[in-house]
Amino acid sequence: MNKLTKGLALGTMALVSCATLAACGGPRTLWQADFSNGNSEVFGMYGEIVNNNDDTITLKPDTSYGAQSTAGSTYFGEADKNYDWKEGGMSVNFKVYVDEDVIQEGKHVVWTLALNEKYAADEDAGTEEKVEYLTELPVFFVGTADGVKFVYNFTAVDQDDYTTLVSGEDAASLSTGYYTVGYDFNTEENGTVKVTVTLKDNAGKEVYKSADNTFDVIDSTQYSGEVKEEMIAGLRYLWCVRTTTDVKVASVQITE
């Protein structure tokens, strides 16, 4: 199934706007983070959150984990740790600041977006419906001798040497500034879910696009192999899962 048509205009006013706005028919926002006044409720669990007084926040790493220092994570405002999946697919975008003087050689920032699977209630067994971790999709900002590099790779978040992940020709070279990471999920006719990961600079120019868009189940008692739409309950978390530096975040958004 292809992703459903997005952003339909409703009513006369919407139709007028549709004729005048270039964005008409674009993605519809389902949820977005509110960082006004340094809102610290969006990200939690790990590290410290700093209000930058400009509608951005800074995630400071929790160094108690040693070499595996981690920082804030968000469940997209969902107490049950599940943002419901939308049939056909959905997109997650978040904007972060990259500083060449901070992410120097030997430094890294790793983000990961996780999906849930749903377990149905079993009255005979006396169990209730619940959601559990299914898989996750990490992106890597890595400081190298040639500057900051970026890549998406369906692999473990912990690596002996992160520079090996960004050594290929597909990795993007970054300069100081804001960048938006995009995860765009789409469901194929056979039910397989594909993800296209992009990185855009602050002017909206695409500087990276993933080539390998298939991904597999990582941890499940029900499923294995390529992820199918029927397996997915929803989004679990967006997590700055490994970082050696502070990380400034300007926005997080879910669209369809």
C-alpha angles and dihedrals in degrees: 000000000000120000111278120257109273138215102016113187117239126202133358095291091052091049091053090049089049090059093049106035122074090207094062110127091021127127118313115228113238099174137354135182119253109218095168111134089010094291105207096184095084095065123035149138099069135053129342128305119216126200109226093192091233101085091273131101134207122224111213116201125250100234095187087094092064113210089006096061110168137190141200127331133193133209091197092253094303117134091199091054092243129106103195117252118244116225111254095019145291140220135239121198131179132178123217136173119245118201117189090202091057104038093055128161109308094023126107145179118202124190126186134191116206132201129209132222120212126233112205121229115265111204093186091055092040094237127139128223111274142165126235137184114279109169144327139219118214131200123196132214105189132182112224138169086266096050134264116341130191132202142156114226129170094226142103117305091224114072133171089222120014092190090073089064093057098039095095128092091250093068117103122232112223136201127201113294146074120313131185120218114206130196110191114187121197131176119228124218090260091055096255113139118223127192127207113199118201137177121207129187123231091273090057095253114147109236098169138027125177118243099195108060103170122096137180142222111271104184125013140127090206108040144037138174126031116005114256126196091243089064097055124093094174148278115329108185148332106219135180085218102174126020139154093190142045113273125213115210122195103176147355121196141173118204139171 
